[in-house]
mmCIF file of C-alpha atoms in Angstrom:
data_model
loop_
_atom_site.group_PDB
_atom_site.id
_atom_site.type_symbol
_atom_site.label_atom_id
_atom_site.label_comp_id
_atom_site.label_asym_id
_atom_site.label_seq_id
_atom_site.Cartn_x
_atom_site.Cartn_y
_atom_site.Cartn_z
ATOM 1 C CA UNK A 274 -6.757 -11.746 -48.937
ATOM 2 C CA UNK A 275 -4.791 -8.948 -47.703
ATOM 3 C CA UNK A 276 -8.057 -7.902 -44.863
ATOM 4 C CA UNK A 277 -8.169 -11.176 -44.084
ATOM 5 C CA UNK A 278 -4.423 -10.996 -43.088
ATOM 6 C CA UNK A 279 -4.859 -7.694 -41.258
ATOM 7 C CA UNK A 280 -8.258 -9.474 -39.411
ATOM 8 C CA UNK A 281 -5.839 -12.524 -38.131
ATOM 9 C CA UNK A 282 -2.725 -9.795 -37.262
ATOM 10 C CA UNK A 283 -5.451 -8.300 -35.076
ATOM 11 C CA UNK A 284 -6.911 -11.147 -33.286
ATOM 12 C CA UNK A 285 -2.973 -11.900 -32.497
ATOM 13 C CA UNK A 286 -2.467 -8.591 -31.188
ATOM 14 C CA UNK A 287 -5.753 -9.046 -28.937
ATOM 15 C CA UNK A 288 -4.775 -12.682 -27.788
ATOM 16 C CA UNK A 289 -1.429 -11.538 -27.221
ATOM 17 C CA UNK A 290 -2.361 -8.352 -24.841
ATOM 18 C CA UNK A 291 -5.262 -10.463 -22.932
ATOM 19 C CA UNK A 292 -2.206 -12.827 -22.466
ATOM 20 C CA UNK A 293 -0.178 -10.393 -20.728
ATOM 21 C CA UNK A 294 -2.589 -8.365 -18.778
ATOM 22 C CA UNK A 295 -3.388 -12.194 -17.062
ATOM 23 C CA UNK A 296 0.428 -12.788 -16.616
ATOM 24 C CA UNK A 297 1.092 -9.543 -14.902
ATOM 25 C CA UNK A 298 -2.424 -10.478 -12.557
ATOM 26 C CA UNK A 299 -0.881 -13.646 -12.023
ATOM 27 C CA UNK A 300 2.397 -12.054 -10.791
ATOM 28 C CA UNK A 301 0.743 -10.639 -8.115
ATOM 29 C CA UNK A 302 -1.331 -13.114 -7.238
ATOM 30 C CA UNK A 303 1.698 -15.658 -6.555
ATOM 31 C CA UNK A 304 2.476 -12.992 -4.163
ATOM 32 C CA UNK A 305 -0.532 -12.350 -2.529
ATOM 33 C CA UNK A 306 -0.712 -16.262 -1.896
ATOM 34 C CA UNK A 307 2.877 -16.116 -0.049
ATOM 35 C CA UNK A 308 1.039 -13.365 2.193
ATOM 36 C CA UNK A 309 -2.004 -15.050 3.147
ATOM 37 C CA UNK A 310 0.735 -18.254 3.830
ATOM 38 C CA UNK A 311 2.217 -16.376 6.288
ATOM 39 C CA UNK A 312 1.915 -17.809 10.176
ATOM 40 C CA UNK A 313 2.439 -16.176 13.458
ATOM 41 C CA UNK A 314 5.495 -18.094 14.917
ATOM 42 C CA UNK A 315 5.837 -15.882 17.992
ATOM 43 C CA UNK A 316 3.909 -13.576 20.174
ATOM 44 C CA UNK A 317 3.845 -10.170 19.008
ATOM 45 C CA UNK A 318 5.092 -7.366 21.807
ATOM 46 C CA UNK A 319 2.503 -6.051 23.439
ATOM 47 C CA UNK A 320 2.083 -2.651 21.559
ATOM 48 C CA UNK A 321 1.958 0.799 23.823
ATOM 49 C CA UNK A 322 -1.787 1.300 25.596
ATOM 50 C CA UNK A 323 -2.312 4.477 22.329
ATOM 51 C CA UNK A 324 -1.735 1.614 20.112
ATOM 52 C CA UNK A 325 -3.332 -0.868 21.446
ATOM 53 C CA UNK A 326 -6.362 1.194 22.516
ATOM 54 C CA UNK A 327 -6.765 2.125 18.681
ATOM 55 C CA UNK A 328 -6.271 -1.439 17.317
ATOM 56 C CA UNK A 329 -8.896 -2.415 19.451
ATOM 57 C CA UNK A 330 -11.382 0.314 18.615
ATOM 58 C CA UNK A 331 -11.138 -0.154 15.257
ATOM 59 C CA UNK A 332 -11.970 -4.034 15.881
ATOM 60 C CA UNK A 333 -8.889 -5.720 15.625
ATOM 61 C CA UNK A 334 -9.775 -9.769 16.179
ATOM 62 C CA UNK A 335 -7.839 -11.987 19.240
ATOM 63 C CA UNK A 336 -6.754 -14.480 16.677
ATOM 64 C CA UNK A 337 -5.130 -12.933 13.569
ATOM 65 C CA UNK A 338 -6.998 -12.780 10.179
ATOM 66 C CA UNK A 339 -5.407 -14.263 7.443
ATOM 67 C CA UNK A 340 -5.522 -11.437 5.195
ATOM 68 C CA UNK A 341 -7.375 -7.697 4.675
ATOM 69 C CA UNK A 342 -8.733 -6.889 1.484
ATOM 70 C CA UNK A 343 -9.581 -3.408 0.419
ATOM 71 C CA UNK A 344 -10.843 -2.006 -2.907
ATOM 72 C CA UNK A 345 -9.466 2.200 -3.543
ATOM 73 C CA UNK A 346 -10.985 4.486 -5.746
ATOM 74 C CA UNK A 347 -7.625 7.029 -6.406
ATOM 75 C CA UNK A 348 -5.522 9.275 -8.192
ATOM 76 C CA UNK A 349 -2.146 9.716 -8.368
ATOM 77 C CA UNK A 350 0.501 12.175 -10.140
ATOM 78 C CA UNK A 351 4.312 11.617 -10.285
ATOM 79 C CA UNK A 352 5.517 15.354 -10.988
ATOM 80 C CA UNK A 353 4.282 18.732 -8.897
ATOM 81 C CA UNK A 354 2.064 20.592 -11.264
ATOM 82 C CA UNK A 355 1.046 17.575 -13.832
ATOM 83 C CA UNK A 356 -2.407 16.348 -14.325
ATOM 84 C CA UNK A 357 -4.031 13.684 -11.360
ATOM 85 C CA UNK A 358 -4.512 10.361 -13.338
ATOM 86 C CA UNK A 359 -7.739 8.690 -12.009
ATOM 87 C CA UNK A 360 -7.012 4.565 -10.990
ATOM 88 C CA UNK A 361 -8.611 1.809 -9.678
ATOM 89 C CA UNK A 362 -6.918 -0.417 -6.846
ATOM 90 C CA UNK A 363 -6.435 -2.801 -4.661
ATOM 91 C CA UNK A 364 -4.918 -3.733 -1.610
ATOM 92 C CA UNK A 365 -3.929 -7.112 0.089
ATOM 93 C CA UNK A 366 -2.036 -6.647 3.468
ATOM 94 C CA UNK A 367 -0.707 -9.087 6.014
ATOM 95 C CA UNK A 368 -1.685 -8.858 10.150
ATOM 96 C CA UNK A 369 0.772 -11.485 10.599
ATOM 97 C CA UNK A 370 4.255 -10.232 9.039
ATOM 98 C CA UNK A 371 5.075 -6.808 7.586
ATOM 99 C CA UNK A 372 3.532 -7.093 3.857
ATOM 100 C CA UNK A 373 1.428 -6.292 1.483
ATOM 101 C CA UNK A 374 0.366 -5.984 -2.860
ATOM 102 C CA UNK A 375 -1.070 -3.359 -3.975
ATOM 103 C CA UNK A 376 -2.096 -3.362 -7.511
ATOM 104 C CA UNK A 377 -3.724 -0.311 -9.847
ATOM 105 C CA UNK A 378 -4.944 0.137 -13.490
ATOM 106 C CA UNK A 379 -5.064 3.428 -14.737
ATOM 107 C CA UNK A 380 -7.526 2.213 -17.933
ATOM 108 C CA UNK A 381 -8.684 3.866 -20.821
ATOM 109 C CA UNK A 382 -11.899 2.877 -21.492
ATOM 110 C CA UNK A 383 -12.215 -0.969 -20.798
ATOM 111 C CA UNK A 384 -8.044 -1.045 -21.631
ATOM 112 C CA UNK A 385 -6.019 -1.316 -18.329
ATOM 113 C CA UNK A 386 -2.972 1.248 -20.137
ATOM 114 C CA UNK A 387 -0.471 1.347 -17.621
ATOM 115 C CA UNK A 388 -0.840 -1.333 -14.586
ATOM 116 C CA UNK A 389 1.293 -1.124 -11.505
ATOM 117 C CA UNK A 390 2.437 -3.434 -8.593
ATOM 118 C CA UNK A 391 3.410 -2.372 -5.639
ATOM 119 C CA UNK A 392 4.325 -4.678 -3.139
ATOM 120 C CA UNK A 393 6.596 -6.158 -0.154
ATOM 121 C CA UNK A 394 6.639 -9.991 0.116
ATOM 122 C CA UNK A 395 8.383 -11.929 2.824
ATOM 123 C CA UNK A 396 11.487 -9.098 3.466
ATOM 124 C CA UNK A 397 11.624 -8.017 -0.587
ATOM 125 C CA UNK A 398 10.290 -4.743 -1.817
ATOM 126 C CA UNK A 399 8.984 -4.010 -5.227
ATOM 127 C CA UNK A 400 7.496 -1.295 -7.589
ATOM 128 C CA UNK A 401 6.678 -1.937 -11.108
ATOM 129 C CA UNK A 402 4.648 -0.761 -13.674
ATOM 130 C CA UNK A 403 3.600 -1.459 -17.410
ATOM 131 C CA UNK A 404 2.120 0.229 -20.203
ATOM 132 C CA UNK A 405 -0.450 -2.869 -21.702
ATOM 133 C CA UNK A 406 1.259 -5.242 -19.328
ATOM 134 C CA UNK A 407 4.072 -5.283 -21.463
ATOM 135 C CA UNK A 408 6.596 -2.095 -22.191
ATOM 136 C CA UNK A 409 8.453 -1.792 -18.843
ATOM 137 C CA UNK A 410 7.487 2.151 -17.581
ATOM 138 C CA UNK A 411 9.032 1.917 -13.949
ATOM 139 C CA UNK A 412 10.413 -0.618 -11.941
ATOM 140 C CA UNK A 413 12.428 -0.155 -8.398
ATOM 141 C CA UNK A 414 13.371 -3.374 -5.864
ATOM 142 C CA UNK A 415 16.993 -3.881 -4.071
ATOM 143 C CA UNK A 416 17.712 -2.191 -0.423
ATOM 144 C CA UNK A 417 16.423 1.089 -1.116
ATOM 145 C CA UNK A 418 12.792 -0.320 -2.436
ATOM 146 C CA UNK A 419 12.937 -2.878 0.743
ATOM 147 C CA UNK A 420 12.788 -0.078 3.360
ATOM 148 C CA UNK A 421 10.540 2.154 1.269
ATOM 149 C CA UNK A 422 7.894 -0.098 0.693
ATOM 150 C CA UNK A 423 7.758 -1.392 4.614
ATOM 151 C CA UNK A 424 8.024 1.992 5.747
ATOM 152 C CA UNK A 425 4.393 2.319 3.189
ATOM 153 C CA UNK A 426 3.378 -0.643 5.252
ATOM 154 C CA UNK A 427 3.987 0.846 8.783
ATOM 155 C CA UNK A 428 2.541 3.804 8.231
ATOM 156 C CA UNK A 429 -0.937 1.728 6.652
ATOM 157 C CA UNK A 430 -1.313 0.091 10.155
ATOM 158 C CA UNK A 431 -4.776 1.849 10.161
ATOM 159 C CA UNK A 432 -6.149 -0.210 7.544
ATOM 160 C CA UNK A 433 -4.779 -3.290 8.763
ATOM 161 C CA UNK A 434 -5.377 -2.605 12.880
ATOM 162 C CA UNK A 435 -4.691 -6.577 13.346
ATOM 163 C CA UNK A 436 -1.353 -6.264 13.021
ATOM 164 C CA UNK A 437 -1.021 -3.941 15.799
ATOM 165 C CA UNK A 438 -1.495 -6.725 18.175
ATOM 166 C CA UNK A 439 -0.618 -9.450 15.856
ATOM 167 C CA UNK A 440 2.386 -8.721 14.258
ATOM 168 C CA UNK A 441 5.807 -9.642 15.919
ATOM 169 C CA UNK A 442 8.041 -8.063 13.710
ATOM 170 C CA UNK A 443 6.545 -4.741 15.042
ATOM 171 C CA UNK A 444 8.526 -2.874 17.509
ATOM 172 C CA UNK A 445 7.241 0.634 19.480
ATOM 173 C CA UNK A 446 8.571 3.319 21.258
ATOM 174 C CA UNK A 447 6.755 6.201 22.784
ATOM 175 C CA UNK A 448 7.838 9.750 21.447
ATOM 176 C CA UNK A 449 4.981 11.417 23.034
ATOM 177 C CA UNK A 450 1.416 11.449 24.407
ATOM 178 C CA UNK A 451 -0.320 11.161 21.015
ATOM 179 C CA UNK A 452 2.988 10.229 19.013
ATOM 180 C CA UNK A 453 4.544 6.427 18.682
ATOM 181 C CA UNK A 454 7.126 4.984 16.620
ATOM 182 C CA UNK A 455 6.717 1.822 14.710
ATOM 183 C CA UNK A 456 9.758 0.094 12.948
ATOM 184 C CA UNK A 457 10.233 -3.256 11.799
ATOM 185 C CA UNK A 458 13.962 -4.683 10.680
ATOM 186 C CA UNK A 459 14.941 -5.351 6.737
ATOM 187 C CA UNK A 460 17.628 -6.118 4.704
ATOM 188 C CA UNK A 461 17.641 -2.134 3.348
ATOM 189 C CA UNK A 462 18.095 -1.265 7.084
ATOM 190 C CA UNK A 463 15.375 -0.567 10.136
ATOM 191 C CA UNK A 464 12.305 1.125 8.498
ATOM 192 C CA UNK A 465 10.635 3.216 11.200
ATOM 193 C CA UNK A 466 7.557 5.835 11.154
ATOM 194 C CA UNK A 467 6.029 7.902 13.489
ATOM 195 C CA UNK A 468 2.718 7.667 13.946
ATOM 196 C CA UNK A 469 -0.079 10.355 15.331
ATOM 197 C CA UNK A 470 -2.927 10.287 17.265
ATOM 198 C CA UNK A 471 -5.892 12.587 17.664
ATOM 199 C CA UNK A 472 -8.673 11.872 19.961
ATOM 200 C CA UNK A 473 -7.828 8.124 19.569
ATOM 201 C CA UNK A 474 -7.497 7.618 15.930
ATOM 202 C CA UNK A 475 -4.695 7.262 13.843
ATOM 203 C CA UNK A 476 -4.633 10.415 12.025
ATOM 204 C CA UNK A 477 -0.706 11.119 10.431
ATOM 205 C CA UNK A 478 2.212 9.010 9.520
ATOM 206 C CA UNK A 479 5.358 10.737 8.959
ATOM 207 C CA UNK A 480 9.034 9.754 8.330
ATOM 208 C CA UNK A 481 11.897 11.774 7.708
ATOM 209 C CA UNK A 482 14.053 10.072 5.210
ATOM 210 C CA UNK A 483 12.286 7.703 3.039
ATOM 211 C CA UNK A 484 13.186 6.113 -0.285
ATOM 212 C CA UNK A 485 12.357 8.458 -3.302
ATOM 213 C CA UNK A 486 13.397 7.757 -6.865
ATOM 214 C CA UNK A 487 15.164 11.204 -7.999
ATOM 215 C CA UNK A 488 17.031 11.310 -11.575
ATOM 216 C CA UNK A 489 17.995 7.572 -11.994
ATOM 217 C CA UNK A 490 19.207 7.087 -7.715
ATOM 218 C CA UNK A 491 17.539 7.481 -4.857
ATOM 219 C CA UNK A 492 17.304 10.190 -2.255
ATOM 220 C CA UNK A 493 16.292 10.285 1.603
ATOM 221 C CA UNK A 494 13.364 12.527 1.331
ATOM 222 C CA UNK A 495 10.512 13.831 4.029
ATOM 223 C CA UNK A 496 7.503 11.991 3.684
ATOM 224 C CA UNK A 497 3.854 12.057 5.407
ATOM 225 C CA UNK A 498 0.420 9.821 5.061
ATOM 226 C CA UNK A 499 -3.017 11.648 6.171
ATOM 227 C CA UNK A 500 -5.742 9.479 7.065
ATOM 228 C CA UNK A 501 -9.278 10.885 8.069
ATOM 229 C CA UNK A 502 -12.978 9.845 7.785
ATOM 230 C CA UNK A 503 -13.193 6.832 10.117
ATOM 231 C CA UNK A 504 -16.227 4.927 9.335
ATOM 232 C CA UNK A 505 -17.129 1.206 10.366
ATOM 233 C CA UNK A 506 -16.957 -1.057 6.916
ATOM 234 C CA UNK A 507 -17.989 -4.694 7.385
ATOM 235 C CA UNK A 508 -15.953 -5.726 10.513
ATOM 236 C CA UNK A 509 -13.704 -3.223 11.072
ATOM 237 C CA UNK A 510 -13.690 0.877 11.706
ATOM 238 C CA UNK A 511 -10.852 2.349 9.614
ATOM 239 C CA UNK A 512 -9.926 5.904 7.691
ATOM 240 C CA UNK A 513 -11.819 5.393 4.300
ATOM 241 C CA UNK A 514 -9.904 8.760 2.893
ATOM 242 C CA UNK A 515 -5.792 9.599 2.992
ATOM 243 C CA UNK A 516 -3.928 11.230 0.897
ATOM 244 C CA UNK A 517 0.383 10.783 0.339
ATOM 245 C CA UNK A 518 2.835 13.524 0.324
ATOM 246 C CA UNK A 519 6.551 14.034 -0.186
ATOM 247 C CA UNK A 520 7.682 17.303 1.762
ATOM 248 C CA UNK A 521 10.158 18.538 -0.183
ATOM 249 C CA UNK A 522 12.188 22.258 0.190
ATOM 250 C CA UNK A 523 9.295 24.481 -1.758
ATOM 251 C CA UNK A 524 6.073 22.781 -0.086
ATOM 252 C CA UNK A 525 4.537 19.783 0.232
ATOM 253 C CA UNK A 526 3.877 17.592 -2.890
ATOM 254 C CA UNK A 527 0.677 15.517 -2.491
ATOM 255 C CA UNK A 528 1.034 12.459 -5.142
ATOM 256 C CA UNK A 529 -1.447 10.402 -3.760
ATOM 257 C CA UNK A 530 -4.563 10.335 -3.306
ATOM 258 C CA UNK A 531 -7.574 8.067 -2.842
ATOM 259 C CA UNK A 532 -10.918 6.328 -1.040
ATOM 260 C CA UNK A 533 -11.785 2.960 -0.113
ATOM 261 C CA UNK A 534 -14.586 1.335 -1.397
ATOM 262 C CA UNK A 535 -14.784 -1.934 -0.334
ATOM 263 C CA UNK A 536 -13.039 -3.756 2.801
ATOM 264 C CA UNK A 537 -12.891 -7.229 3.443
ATOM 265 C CA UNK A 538 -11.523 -9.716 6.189
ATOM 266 C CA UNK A 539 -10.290 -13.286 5.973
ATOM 267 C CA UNK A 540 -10.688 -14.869 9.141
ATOM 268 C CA UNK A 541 -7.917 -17.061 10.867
ATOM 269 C CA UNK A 542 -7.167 -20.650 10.127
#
């Protein structure tokens, strides 16, 4: 009697953690569906000739997609010195407005263990992540997540080249001959990035004070995106490797790392 109790306890547990793992899936997929909803009400300023020149070379359609896919083989650490944890991920990002979901399962064996969201949906940021889709292991949203996770946005343009000449929410300023800043409004205040060009292409996205979670608040800290390998995928030309740093006062601290694997378009309306 008793293994026959311990056999039905365990089919409950399973149920019960295949039932969660689909909720927090079907989190983000409500959001990615309020992303591909998005329409282009306005004309979007016509970016700077680096920009635009870029966006163009990269393939960047007349009419904007609905959506761009990508699939990311990464890793990612959280402290300087600790162990890179391998995940799997993927990306849905907006040409049309400033957003994007990015979700990631760091899985042991077949078990997703800890699965993360990361996202920004029509002018609100959020981070979260899970252990089993269930015990709460990080979660960030309010002003400070707003900015930070459209200032991740802004300095993605490369994978979503669309938006450069799409996306009306995007203002640009010339800093130099291979520099540009992007910014975009919020309610946790202006996010802006600078972006860098070499011979063309996209190559560094820097900003000086965004959002990092430091002992319970949140600190203004240096921050930089790399982005190298350009190779044509499908129907666009994009940076299949970057890597993410914070710069912080003994060195750089690379957290971030990662390749895409897959990268799909979904045409306009």
């Amino acid at each position: 009697m008793i293994w026959i109790l311990l056999l039905v306890a365990a089919i409950a547990l399973d149920v019960a953690l295949v039932l969660l793992v689909l909720a927090f899936a079907r989190k983000a997929k409500r959001m990615i569906a309020r992303l591909e909803s998005a329409t282009v009400e306005e004309s979007a300023e016509e970016p700077p000739e680096l920009a635009r020149r870029f966006a163009e070379r990269c393939g960047a359609a007349k009419s904007a997609p609905r959506l761009i896919r990508l699939r990311q083989r990464c890793e990612m650490r959280f402290q300087p010195g600790q162990s890179w944890h391998a995940l799997e991920a993927e990306s849905a990002m907006s040409p049309r407005a400033p957003g994007f979901v990015w979700q990631a399962k760091l899985k042991v064996g077949p078990v997703p263990l800890v699965s993360v969201i990361d996202a920004y949906v029509q002018g609100i940021g959020l981070m979260e992540a899970r252990v089993l889709s269930l015990v709460p292991l990080a979660r960030s949203r309010g002003g400070a997540a707003n900015r930070g996770e459209l200032m991740r946005y802004l300095a993605e343009l490369a994978w979503v080249p669309d938006a450069i000449l799409h996306n009306p929410e995007l203002d640009w300023r010339p800093l130099a001959e291979d520099c540009l800043e992007v910014s975009a409004p919020c309610a946790g205040g202006p996010a802006r990035v600078r972006l860098f060009f070499e011979e063309g292409d996209m190559v560094r996205a820097e900003a000086e004070d965004r959002p990092r979670a430091v002992d319970g608040g949140v600190e203004p800290t240096p921050w930089q995106a790399r982005l190298w390998d350009y190779r044509s995928i499908g129907e666009r030309r994009i940076p299949c490797q970057a890597e993410v740093a914070w710069i912080l006062p003994e060195g750089p601290f690379v957290y971030w790392r990662g390749e895409v694997m897959d990268y799909l378009v979904a045409p306009a309306d």
